[in-house]
Structure formats: structure tokens, C-alpha cells
Tab-separated table of C-alpha atoms and ligand atoms in Angstrom:
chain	number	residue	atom	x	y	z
A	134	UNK	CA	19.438	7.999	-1.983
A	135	UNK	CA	15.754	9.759	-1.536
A	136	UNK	CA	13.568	9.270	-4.447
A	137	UNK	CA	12.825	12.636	-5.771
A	138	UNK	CA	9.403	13.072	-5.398
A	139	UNK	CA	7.621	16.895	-6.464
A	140	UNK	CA	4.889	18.067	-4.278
A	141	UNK	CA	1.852	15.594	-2.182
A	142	UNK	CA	2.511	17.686	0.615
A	143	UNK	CA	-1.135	16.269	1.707
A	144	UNK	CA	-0.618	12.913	1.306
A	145	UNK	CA	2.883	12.593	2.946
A	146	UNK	CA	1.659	14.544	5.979
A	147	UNK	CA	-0.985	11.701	6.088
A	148	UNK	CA	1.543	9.275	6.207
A	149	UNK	CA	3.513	10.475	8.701
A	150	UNK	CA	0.614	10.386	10.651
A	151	UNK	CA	0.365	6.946	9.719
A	152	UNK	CA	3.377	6.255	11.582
A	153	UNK	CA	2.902	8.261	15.231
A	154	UNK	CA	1.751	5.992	18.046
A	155	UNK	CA	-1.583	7.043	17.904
A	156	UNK	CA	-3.531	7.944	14.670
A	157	UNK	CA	-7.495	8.591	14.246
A	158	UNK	CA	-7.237	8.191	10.512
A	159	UNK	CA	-5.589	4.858	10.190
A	160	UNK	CA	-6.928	4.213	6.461
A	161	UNK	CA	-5.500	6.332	3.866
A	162	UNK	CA	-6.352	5.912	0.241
A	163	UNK	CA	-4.206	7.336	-2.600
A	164	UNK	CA	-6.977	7.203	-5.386
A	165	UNK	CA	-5.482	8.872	-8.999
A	166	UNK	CA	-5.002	8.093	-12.822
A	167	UNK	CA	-2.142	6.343	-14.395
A	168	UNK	CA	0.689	7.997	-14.053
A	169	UNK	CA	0.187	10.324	-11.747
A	170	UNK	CA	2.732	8.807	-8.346
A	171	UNK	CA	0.679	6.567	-6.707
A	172	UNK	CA	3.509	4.174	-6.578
A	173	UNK	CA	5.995	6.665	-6.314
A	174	UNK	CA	4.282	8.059	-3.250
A	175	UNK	CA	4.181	4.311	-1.315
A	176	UNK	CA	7.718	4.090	-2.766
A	177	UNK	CA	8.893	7.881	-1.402
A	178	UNK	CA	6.847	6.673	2.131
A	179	UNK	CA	8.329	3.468	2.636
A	180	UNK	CA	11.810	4.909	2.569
A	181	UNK	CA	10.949	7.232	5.994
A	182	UNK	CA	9.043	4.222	7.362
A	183	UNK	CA	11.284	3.640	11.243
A	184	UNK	CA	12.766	0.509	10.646
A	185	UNK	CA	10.801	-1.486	13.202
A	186	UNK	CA	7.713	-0.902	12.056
A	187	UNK	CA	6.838	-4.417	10.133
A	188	UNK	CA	5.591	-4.240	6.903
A	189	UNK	CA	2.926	-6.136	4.955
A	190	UNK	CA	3.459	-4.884	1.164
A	191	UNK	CA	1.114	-6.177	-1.683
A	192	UNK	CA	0.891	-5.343	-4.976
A	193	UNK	CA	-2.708	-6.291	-6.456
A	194	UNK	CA	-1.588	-5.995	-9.830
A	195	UNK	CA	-2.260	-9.445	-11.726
A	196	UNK	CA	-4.861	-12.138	-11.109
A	197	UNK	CA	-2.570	-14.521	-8.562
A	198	UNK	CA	-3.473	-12.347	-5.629
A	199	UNK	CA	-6.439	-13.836	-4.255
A	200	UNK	CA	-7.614	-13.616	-0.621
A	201	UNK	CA	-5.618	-16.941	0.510
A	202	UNK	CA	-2.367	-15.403	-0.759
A	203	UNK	CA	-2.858	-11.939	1.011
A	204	UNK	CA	-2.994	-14.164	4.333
A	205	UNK	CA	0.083	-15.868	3.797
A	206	UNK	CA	1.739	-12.891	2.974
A	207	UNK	CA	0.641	-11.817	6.179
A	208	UNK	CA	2.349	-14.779	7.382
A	209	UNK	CA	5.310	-14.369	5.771
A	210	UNK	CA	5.906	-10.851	6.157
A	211	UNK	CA	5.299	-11.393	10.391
A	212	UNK	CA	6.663	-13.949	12.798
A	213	UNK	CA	5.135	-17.528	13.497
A	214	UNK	CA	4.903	-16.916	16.987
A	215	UNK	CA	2.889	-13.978	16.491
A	216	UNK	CA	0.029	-15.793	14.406
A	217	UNK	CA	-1.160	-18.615	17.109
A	218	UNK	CA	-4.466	-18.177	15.798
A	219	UNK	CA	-4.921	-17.704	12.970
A	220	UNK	CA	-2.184	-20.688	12.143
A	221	UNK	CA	-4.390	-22.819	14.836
A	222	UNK	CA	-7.766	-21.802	12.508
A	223	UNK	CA	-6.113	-22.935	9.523
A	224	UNK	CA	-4.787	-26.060	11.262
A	225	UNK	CA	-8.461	-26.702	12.977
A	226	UNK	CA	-10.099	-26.221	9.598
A	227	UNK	CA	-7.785	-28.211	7.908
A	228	UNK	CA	-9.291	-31.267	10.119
A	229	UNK	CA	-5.960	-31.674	11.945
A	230	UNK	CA	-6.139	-31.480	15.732
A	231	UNK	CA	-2.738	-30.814	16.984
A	232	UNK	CA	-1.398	-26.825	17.627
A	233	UNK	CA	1.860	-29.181	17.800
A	234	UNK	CA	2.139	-28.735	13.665
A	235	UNK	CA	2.116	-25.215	13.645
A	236	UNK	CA	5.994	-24.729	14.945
A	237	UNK	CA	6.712	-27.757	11.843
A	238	UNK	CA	8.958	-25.916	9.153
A	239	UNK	CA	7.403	-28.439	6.721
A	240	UNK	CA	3.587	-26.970	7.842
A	241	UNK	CA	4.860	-23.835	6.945
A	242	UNK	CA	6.312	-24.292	3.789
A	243	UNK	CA	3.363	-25.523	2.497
A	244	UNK	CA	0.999	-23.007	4.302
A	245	UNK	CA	-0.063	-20.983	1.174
A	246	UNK	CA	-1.467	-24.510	0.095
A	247	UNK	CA	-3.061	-25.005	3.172
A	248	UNK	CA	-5.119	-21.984	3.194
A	249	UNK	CA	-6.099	-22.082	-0.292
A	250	UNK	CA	-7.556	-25.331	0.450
A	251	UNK	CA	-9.262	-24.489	3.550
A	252	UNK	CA	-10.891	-21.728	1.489
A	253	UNK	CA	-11.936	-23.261	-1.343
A	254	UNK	CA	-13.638	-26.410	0.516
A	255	UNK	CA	-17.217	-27.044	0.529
A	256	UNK	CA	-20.117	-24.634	-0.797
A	257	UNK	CA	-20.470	-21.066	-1.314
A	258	UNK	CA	-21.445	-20.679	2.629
A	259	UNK	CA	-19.374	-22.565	3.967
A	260	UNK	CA	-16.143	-21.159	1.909
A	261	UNK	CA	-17.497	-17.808	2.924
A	262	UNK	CA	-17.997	-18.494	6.882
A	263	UNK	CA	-14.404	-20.461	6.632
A	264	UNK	CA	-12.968	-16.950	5.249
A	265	UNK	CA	-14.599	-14.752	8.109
A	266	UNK	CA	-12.918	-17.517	10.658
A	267	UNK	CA	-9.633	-16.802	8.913
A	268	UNK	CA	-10.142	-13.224	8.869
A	269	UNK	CA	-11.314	-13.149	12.297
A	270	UNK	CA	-8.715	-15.440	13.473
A	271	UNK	CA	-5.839	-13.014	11.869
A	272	UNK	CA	-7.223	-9.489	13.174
A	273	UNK	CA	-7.514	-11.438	16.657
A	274	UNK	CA	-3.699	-12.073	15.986
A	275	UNK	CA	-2.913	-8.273	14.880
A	276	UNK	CA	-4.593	-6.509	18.087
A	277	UNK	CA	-1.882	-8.250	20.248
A	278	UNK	CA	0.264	-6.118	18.559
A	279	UNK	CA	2.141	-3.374	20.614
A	280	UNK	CA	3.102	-1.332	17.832
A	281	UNK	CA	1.764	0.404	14.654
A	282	UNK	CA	1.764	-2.551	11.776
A	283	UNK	CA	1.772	-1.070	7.937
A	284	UNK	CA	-0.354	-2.754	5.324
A	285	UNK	CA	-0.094	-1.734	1.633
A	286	UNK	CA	-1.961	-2.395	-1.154
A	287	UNK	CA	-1.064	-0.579	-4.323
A	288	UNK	CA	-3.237	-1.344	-7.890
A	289	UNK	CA	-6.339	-2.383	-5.982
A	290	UNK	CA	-7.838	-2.183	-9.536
A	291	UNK	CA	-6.323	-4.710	-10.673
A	292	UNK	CA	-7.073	-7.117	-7.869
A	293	UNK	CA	-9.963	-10.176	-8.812
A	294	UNK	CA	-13.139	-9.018	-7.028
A	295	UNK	CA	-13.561	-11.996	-4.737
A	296	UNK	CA	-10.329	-9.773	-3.264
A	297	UNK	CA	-12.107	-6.162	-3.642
A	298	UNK	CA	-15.060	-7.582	-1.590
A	299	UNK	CA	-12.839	-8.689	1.167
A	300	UNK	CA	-10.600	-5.620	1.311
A	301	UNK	CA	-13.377	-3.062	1.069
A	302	UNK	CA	-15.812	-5.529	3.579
A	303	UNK	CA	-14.424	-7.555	6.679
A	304	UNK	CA	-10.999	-6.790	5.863
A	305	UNK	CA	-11.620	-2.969	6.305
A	306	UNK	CA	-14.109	-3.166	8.754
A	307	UNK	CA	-11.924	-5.037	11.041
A	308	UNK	CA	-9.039	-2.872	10.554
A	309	UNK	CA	-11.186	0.091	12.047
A	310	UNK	CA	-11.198	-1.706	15.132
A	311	UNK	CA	-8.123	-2.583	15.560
A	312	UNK	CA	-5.891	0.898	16.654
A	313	UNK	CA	-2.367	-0.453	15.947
A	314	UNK	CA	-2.860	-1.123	12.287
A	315	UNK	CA	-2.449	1.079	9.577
A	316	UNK	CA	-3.651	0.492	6.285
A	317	UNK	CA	-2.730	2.911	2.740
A	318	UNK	CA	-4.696	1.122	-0.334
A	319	UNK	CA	-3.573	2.979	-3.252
A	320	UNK	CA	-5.395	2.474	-6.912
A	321	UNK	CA	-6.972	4.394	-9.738
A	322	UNK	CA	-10.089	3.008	-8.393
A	323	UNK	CA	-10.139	2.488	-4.342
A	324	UNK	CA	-12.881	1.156	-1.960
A	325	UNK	CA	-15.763	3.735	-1.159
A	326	UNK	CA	-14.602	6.176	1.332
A	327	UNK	CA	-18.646	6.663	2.304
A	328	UNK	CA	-18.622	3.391	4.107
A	329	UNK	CA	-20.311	3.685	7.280
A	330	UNK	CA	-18.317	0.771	9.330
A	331	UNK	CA	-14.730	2.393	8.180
A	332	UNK	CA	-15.146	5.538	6.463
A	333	UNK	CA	-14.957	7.671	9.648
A	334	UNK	CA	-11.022	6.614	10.123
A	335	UNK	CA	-9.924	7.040	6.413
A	336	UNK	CA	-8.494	9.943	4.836
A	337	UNK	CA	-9.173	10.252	0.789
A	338	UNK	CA	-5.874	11.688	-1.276
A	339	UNK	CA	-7.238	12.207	-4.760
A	340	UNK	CA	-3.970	12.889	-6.809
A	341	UNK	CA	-4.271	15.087	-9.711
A	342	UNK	CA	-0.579	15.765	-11.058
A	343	UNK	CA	1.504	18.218	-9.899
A	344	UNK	CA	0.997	21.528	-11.783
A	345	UNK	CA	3.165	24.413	-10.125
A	346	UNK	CA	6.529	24.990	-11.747
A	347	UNK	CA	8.037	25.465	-8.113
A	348	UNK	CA	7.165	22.571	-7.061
A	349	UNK	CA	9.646	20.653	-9.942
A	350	UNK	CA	12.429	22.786	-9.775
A	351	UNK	CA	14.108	21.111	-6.608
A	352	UNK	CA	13.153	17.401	-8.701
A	353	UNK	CA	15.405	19.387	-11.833
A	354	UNK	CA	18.043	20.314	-9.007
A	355	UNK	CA	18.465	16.944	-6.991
A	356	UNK	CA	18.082	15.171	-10.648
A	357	UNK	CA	21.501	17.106	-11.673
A	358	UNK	CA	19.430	18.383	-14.612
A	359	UNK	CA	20.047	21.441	-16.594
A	360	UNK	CA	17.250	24.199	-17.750
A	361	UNK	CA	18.467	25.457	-21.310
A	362	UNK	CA	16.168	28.378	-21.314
A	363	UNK	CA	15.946	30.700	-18.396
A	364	UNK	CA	14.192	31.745	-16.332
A	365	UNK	CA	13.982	28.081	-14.974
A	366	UNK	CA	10.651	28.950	-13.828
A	367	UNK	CA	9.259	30.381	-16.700
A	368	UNK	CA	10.766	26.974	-18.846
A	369	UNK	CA	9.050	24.681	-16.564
A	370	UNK	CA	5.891	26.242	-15.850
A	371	UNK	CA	5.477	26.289	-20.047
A	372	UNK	CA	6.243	22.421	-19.449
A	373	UNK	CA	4.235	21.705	-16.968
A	374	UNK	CA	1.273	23.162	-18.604
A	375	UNK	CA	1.688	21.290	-21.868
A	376	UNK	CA	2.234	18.168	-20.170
A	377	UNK	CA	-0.883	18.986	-18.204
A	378	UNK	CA	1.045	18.317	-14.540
A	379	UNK	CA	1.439	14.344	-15.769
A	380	UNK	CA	4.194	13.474	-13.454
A	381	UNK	CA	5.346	10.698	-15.323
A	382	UNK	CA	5.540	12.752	-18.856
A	383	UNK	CA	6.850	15.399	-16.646
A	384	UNK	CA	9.565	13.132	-15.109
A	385	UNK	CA	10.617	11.863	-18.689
A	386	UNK	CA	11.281	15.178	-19.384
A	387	UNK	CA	13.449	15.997	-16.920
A	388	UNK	CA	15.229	13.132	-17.275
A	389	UNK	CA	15.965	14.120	-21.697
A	390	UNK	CA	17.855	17.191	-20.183
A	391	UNK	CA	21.287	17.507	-20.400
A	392	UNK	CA	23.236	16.776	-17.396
A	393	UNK	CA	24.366	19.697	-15.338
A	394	UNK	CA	28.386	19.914	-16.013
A	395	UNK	CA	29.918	20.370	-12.703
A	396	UNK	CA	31.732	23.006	-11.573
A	397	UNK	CA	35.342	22.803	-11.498
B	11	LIG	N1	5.306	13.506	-7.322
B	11	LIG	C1	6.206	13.041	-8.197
B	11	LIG	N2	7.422	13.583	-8.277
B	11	LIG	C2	8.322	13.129	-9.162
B	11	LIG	N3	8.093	12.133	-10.012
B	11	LIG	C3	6.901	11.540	-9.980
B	11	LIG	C4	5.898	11.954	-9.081
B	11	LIG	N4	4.828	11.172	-9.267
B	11	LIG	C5	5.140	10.337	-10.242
B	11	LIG	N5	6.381	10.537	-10.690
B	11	LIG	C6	7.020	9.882	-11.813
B	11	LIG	O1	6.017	9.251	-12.588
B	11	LIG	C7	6.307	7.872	-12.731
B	11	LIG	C8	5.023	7.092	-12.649
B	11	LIG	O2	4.510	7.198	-11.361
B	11	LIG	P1	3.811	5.981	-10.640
B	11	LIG	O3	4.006	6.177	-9.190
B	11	LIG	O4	4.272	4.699	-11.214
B	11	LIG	O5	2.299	6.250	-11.050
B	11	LIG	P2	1.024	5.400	-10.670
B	11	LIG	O6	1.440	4.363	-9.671
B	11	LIG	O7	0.063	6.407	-10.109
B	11	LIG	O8	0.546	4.834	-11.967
B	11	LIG	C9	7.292	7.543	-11.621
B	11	LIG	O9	8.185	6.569	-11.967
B	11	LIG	C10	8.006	8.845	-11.426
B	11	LIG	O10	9.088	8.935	-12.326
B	12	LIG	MG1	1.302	2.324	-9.671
């Protein structure tokens, strides 16, 4: 079952484009109030995403997700065998020696650890050259990569700013360079699109509700939902103007209707 989802015509022609095999405007930003699909969007996107096209999803949303968790989510979310550097960074900076440890299950269930330590060793320039290894380390990983990869990151808002510095700096910066990834960061605040080492390969969406009547009535329709008042039209244009085009408040509505009765 499709979500139903009313209108972003814009934005979910940018994500298809996402998707092809080559794309100039690999970064897309969803930038909009509370409320207004954001979520609904990645949610409505991810369902058309071709099943081998791997996935990296984080949600920013509350403090845990710091910059040592986004790279073993990377981990997790990708094989081993595809991270041979960045695994033999960590290990290297960890003081152990041997690649041999990477392939151990117990290395791996305790990588999260691993980087968070590696990170958070030493003073302020030496955590921060030890993160540009990582980072380094993992893009070098990613460009090996045959196919289109999809990164998400909804709430950026919410994430710490040790984590908005990183996406919006290195992590960005390196993603321009690297063709095969594609990145949607999604947030009622986003990274500045004006950024002269990624800005030429993003694409803004600034959602703003949806407005037009028209564009609910197939929502009403696949929702089994019943208009009391005709003209349809008429009824939800009236709504959609007092609810100002808030999808959510317009959504809630919808879903108070009375269920269509089907026909016998
Ligand atoms: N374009 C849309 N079409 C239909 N419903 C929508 C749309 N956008 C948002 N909604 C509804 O509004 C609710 C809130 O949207 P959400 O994606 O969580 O907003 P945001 O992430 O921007 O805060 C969703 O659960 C959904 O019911
Ligand atoms: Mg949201």
C-alpha cells in the first residue's frame, strides 16, 4: 500500500532523479515547517526506491546521533567487505596493527565503541584531524561504489552541532565529489544551499503546504473518505484555506470523515 501523499510534484521529480544512473544534482534538501511532509515525502520516496539501491537512513532527531554513530550506521547499513578502509583507519588509529581484526565478528560488534573512542582521543586537533581520516577513509570506501548509494538525513535540526558542522562541511563537500552518492537532508532548518564547495550539485525544495483543493481530492478518494457537502471541490478548497494548506491539520481532517459506504 502507497502512502497517500497530495502534491510535491517538485520534490518527487527531484528524487527520481536521485535515483537515474547519472544525476548533476545529487544533494537535495527538503527544508519546511512542522508539519508540512518532510517525513512523509522521504517516507512516500523510499517506497519507489529499486530495491538494490542500498540505503543509509538516519534520523537526527535526539542528541545520541553524533558523528561516530552516523559512521557506524554507515557500517551497518553496507557490507564489511565494502569498508576496507575506513575499518583499516579505525583499526590503525585504534593502535592495533593487524587488517586481520577487521573480518573478527567480535571487532565488529563492538565497532560503534571503537570509533567513538578513536574520536574522542587526544586534543581538540587531533580529535578533529582523526575525524577527517575517518571521513576521508569512508568517502575513499563509497567511490568504489558501482551504483547510486542513498543517504538520508531527516530532522537535521535536531542533530548536536558537532554533527551540523560535519554534515554541512567535509561530509558535504566530499559527497560533491563523489558521483555515485546521493544525499536528501531534510529539516526545518537545512545546511546553506550558497555553499561554494557543494552548492552547485544541490537542489533546494522549500515546502510550503499544499493549498489547491485538487490536489487533496485523490488523498479523500484513495483514503475511502466521504465529502458531506458537495461540490467536493468547493468543501475542500473552504478547508484547505482555513487550515492554511497545513498538511498534517489537513490530513486529520480527512481522516474525521465518515467512511465511504461501499457500493453494493
Ligand atoms: N503531501 C502530503 N500529502 C498527504 N499528507 C501529508 C502530506 N504531507 C504531510 N502529510 C501529513 O502530515 C503529517 C505530518 O507530516 P510529516 O511528514 O511528519 O511532517 P514533517 O516531517 O515536515 O514535520 C503526515 O503524517 C501526513 O499525515
Ligand atoms: Mg519530520
Amino acid at each position: 500500500v502507497t502512502t497517500p501523499i497530495a502534491d510535491y510534484e517538485g520534490p518527487r521529480r527531484a528524487f527520481d532523479a536521485l535515483l537515474q544512473p547519472t544525476c548533476d544534482r545529487r544533494i537535495l534538501l527538503l527544508c519546511g515547517p512542522s508539519g508540512t511532509g518532510k517525513t512523509r515525502l522521504l517516507e512516500h520516496c523510499l517506497a519507489r526506491k529499486p530495491p538494490g539501491v542500498p540505503l543509509v537512513p538516519i534520523d537526527l532527531r535526539g542528541s545520541t546521533t553524533g558523528v561516530a554513530e552516523i559512521f557506524s550506521r554507515f557500517c551497518f547499513a553496507l557490507t564489511w567487505s565494502l569498508l576496507t578502509q575506513f575499518t583499516a583507519r579505525v583499526a590503525a588509529l585504534e593502535g592495533g596493527a593487524a587488517t586481520r581484526i577487521v573480518v573478527d565478528r567480535n571487532w565488529q560488534l563492538g565497532f560503534n565503541n571503537r570509533i567513538s573512542v578513536v574520536l574522542h582521543t587526544g586534543d581538540e586537533a587531533s580529535r578533529g584531524q582523526r575525524s577527517t581520516e575517518l571521513t576521508d577513509a569512508l568517502f575513499e570506501d563509497l567511490a568504489r561504489m558501482t551504483g547510486p548509494l542513498l543517504i538520508l538525513f531527516d530532522t537535521f535540526e535536531h542533530a548536536p552541532s558537532d554533527v551540523k558542522d560535519w554534515l554541512r562541511g567535509p561530509f558535504l563537500a566530499r559527497a560533491a565529489q563523489t558521483t555515485t552518492i546521493r544525499v536528501v537532508i531534510a529539516g526545518q532548518q537545512i545546511p546553506d544551499s550558497k555553499n561554494i564547495e557543494w552548492g552547485h550539485c544541490c537542489d533546494l525544495h522549500n515546502l510550503r503546504g499544499v493549498r489547491d483543493a485538487r490536489h487533496w481530492l485523490p488523498v479523500v478518494r484513495q483514503m475511502q473518505r466521504r465529502i458531506p457537502t458537495p461540490p467536493e471541490e468547493t468543501y475542500m478548497a473552504a478547508i484547505c484555506d482555513v487550515l492554511q494548506g497545513n498538511p498534517l491539520a489537513i490530513m486529520n481532517w480527512i481522516e474525521a470523515l465518515e467512511r465511504e459506504e461501499s457500493i453494493a
